[in-house]
CSV table of C-alpha atoms in Angstrom, one decimal:
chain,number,residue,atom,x,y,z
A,25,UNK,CA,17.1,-19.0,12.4
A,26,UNK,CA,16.4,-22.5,13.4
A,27,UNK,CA,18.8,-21.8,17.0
A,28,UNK,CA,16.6,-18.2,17.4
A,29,UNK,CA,13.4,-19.9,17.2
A,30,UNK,CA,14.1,-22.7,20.0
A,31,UNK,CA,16.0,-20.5,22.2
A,32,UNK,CA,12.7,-18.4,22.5
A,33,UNK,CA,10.6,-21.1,22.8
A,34,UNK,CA,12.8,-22.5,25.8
A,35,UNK,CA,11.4,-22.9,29.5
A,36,UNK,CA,14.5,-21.6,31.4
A,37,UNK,CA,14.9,-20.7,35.2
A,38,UNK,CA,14.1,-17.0,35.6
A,39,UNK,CA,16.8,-14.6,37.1
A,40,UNK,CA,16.2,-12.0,39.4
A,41,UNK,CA,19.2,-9.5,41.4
A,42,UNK,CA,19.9,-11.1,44.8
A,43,UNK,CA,19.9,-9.1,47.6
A,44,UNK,CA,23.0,-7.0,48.3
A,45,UNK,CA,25.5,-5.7,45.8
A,46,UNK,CA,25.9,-7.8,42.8
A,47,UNK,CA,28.0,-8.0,39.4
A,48,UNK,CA,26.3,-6.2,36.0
A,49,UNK,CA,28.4,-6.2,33.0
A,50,UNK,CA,27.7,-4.7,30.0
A,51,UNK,CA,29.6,-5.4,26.3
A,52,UNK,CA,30.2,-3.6,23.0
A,53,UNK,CA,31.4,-4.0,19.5
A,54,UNK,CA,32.4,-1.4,17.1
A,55,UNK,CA,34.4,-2.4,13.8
A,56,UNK,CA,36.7,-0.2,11.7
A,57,UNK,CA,35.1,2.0,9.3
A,58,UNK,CA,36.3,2.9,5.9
A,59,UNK,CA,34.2,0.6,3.2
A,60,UNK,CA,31.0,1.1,2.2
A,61,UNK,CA,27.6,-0.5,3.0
A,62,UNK,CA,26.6,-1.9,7.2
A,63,UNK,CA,29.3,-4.0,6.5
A,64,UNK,CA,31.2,-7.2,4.9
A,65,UNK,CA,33.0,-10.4,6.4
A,66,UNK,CA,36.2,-10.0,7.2
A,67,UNK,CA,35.6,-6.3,9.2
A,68,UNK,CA,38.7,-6.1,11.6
A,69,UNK,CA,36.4,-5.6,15.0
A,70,UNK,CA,37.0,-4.9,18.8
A,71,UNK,CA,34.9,-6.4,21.4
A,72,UNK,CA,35.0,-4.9,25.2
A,73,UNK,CA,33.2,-6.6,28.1
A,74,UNK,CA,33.2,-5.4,31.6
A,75,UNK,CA,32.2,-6.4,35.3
A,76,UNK,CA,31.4,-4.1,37.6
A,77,UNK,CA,30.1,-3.9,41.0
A,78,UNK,CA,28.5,-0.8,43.0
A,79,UNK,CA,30.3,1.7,40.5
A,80,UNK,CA,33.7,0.2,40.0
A,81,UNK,CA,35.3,-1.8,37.5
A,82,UNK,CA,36.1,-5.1,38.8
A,83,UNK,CA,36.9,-6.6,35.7
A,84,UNK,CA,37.4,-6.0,31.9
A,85,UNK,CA,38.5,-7.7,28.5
A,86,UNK,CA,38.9,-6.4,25.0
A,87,UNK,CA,39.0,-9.5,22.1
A,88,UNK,CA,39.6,-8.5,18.0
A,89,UNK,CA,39.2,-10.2,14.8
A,90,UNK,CA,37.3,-10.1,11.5
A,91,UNK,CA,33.8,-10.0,11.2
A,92,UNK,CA,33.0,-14.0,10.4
A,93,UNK,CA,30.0,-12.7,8.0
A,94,UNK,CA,28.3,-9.7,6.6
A,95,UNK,CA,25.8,-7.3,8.5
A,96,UNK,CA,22.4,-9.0,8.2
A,97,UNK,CA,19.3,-7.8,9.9
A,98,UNK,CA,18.2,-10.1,12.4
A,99,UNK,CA,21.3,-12.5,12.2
A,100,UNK,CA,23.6,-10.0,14.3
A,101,UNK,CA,24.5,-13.2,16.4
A,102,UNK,CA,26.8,-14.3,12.9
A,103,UNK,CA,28.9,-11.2,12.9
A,104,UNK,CA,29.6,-9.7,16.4
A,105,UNK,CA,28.5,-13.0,18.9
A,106,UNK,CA,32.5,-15.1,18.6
A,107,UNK,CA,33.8,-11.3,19.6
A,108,UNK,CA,31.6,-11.0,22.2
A,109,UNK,CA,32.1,-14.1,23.4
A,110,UNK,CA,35.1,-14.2,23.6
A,111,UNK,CA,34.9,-10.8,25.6
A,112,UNK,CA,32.8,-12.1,28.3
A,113,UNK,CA,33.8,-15.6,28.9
A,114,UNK,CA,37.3,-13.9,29.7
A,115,UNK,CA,36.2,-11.9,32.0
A,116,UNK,CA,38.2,-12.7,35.1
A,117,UNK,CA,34.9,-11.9,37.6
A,118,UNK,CA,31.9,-13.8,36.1
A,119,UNK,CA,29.2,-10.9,36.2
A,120,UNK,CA,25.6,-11.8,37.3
A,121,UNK,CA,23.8,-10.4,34.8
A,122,UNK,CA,24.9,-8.3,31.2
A,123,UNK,CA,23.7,-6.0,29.8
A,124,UNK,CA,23.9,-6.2,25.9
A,125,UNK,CA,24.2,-3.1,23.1
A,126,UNK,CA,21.7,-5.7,20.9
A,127,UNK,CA,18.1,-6.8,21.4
A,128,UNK,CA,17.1,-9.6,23.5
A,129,UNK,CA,13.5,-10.4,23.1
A,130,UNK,CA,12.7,-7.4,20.4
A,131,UNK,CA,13.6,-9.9,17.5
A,132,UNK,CA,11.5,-11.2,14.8
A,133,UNK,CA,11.6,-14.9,16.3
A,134,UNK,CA,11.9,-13.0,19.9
A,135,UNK,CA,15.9,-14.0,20.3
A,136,UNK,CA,18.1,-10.9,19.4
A,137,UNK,CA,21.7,-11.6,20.1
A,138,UNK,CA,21.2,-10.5,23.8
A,139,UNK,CA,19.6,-13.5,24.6
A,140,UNK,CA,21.8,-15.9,22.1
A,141,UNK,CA,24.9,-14.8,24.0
A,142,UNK,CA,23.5,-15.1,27.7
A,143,UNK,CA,22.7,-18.7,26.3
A,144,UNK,CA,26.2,-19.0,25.0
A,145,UNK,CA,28.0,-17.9,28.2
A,146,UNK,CA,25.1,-19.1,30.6
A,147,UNK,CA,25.0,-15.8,32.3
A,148,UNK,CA,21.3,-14.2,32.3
A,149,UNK,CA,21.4,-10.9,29.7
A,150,UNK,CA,18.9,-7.9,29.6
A,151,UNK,CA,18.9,-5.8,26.0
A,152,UNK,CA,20.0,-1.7,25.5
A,153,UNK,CA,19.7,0.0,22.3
A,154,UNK,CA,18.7,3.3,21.6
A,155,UNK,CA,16.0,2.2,19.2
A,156,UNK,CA,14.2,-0.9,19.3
A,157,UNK,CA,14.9,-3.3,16.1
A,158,UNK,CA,10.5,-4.2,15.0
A,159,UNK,CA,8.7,-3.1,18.3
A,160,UNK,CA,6.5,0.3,18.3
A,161,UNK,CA,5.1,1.8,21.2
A,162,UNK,CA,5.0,5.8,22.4
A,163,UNK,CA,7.7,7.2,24.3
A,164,UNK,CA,7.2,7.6,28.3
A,165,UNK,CA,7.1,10.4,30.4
A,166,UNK,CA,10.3,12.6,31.0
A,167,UNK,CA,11.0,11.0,34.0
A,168,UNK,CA,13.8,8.9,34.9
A,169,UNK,CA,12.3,6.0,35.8
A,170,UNK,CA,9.4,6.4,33.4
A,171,UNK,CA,8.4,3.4,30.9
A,172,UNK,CA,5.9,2.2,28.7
A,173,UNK,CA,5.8,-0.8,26.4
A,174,UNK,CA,7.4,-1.9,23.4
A,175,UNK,CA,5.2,-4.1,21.2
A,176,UNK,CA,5.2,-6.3,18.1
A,177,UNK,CA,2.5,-8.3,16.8
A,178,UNK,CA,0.6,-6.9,20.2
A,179,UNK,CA,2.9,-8.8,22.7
A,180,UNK,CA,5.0,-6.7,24.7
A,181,UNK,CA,9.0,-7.5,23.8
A,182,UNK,CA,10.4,-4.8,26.4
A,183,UNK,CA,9.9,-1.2,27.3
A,184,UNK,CA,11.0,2.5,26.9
A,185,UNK,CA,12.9,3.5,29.9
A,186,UNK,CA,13.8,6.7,30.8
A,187,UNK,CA,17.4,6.6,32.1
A,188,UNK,CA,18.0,10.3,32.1
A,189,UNK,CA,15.4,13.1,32.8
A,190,UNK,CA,14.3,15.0,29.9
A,191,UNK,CA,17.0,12.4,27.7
A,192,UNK,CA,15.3,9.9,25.2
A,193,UNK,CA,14.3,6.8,26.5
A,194,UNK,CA,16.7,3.5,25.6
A,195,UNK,CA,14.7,0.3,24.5
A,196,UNK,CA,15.1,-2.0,27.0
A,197,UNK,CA,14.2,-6.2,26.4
A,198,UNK,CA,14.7,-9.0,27.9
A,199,UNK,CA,17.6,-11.0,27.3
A,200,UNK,CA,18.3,-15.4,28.5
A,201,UNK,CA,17.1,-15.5,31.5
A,202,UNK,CA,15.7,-12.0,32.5
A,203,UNK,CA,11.8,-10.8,32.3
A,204,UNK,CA,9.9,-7.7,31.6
A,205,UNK,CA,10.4,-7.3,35.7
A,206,UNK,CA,13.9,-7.8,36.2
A,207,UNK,CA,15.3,-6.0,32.3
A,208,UNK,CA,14.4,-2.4,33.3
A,209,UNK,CA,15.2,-2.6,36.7
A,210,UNK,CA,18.9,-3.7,36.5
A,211,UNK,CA,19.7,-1.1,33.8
A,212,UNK,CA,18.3,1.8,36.2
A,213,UNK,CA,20.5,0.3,38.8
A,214,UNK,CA,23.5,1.0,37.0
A,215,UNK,CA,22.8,4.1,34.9
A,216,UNK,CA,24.2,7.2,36.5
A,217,UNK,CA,24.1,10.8,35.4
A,218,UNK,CA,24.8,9.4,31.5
A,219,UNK,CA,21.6,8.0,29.4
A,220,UNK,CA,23.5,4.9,28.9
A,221,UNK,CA,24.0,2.3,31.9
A,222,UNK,CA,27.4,2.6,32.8
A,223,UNK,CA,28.7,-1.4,32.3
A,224,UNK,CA,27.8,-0.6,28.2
A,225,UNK,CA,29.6,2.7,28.2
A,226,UNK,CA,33.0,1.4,29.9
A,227,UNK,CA,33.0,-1.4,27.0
A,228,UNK,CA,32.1,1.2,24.7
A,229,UNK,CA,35.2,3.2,25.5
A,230,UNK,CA,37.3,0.3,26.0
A,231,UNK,CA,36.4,-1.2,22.5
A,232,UNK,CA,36.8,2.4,20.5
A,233,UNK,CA,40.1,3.0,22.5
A,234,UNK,CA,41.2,-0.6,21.6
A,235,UNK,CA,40.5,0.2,17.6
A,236,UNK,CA,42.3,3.6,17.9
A,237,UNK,CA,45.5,2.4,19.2
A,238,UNK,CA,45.2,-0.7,16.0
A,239,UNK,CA,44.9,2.7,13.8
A,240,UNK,CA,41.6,1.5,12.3
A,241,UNK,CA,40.8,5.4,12.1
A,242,UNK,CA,37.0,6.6,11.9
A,243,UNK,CA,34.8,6.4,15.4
A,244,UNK,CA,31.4,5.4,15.4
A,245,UNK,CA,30.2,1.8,16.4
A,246,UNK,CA,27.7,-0.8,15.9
C-alpha cells in the first residue's frame, strides 16, 4: 500500500504515441479453476504478453507459476504482477506502450496494477477492464468512439469508451506514464471489429491455450 501510494503521487515524464506506426502490447492472466473462493496462494497461473505492430504479432511470451498470495481487492499487484512480469520483460520486441487487463489509475490510492507494472518494466501502461474497480460514471453513447468519465471521490480516474458500436463500453484508465489524453486513444487504435483491443485478446488466447495444454481444465480468467 505504501508502493501504491508513492507511485501515484510520482512526477513522471508523460507518454504520448510517436508519429508513425508504433508497438502496443497488451497482457493477461487467467489461473486454473477448480477450488473455491477468488482464489488462494499457490494458484497454478499462465501469463501471456504480446507486441504488436499495425495488426501483426511481432512478438509474444507465455510465463507460469503459482499464485505468490491470495486474491485481495486492491492488492492484485501481489498475485498476478511476477507473472506478468515475467511475460513482458521477455518479450523479444520491447512494446511502446501496454495495455493491461487491470486498472491503472481507478484504484483506491489511484495505482491499480496497470500502472505498478509499467513502473516495474518502465514501459508506459494504459488500463482495460470491462468494469471499472470504485469509479461510477453513466455509460456513453453507442458510438464507437464515444466516452464519458469515470469518477471517484469527483476526480476523473479514466473513461467509458466505446470500442464497438452498440457493444458495452470498456473502462479505460491511465496506467505509468499515460494521461486521460493518450489512455483512450491508444486502445481505439488497436481495437478492431472485437470490443476488446486486440494486443489483450492475443494474450488472452495465448494464456487460456497455455493452461489447456497443462490440463488445468475449466476456462474463464481473471
Amino acid at each position: 500500500m505504501r508502493l501504491q501510494l508513492d507511485l501515484a503521487g510520482r512526477r513522471v515524464s508523460g507518454w504520448s504515441p510517436p508519429p508513425g506506426m508504433y508497438s502496443v502490447g497488451g497482457c493477461f492472466v487467467c489461473f486454473g479453476r477448480g477450488g473455491s473462493g477468488p482464489g488462494a496462494a499457490g494458484d497454478a497461473g499462465w501469463a501471456a504478453a504480446v507486441a504488436m505492430v499495425d495488426g501483426r504479432l511481432g512478438s509474444a511470451h507465455v510465463s507460469e507459476g503459482a499464485a505468490g498470495s491470495a486474491y485481495a481487492a486492491g492488492l492484485l499487484a501481489a498475485r498476478e504482477g511476477p507473472f506478468l512480469e515475467a511475460a513482458v520483460a521477455s518479450l523479444r520486441v520491447r512494446p511502446d506502450v501496454v495495455l493491461v487487463n487491470a486498472t491503472g489509475r481507478d484504484h483506491p490510492r489511484r495505482a491499480g496494477l496497470a500502472l505498478q507494472l509499467g513502473w516495474v518494466v518502465d514501459v508506459p501502461t494504459v488500463g482495460v477492464t470491462h468494469r471499472p474497480l470504485l469509479a461510477t460514471g453513466l455509460h456513453p453513447g453507442r458510438e464507437r468512439g464515444s466516452r464519458s468519465p469515470l469518477l471517484v471521490d469527483g476526480q476523473q480516474v479514466g473513461w467509458w469508451l466505446r470500442t464497438r458500436a452498440g457493444a458495452l463500453p470498456l473502462a479505460v484508465s491511465p496506467g505509468w506514464r499515460t494521461d486521460l489524453d493518450v489512455a483512450p486513444r491508444v486502445v481505439l487504435a488497436v481495437t478492431r471489429r472485437a470490443r476488446t483491443p486486440e494486443p489483450i485478446r492475443q494474450a488472452r488466447r495465448l494464456a487460456r491455450t497455455a493452461r489447456s495444454r497443462a490440463g488445468s481444465g475449466t476456462s474463464g480468467g481473471s
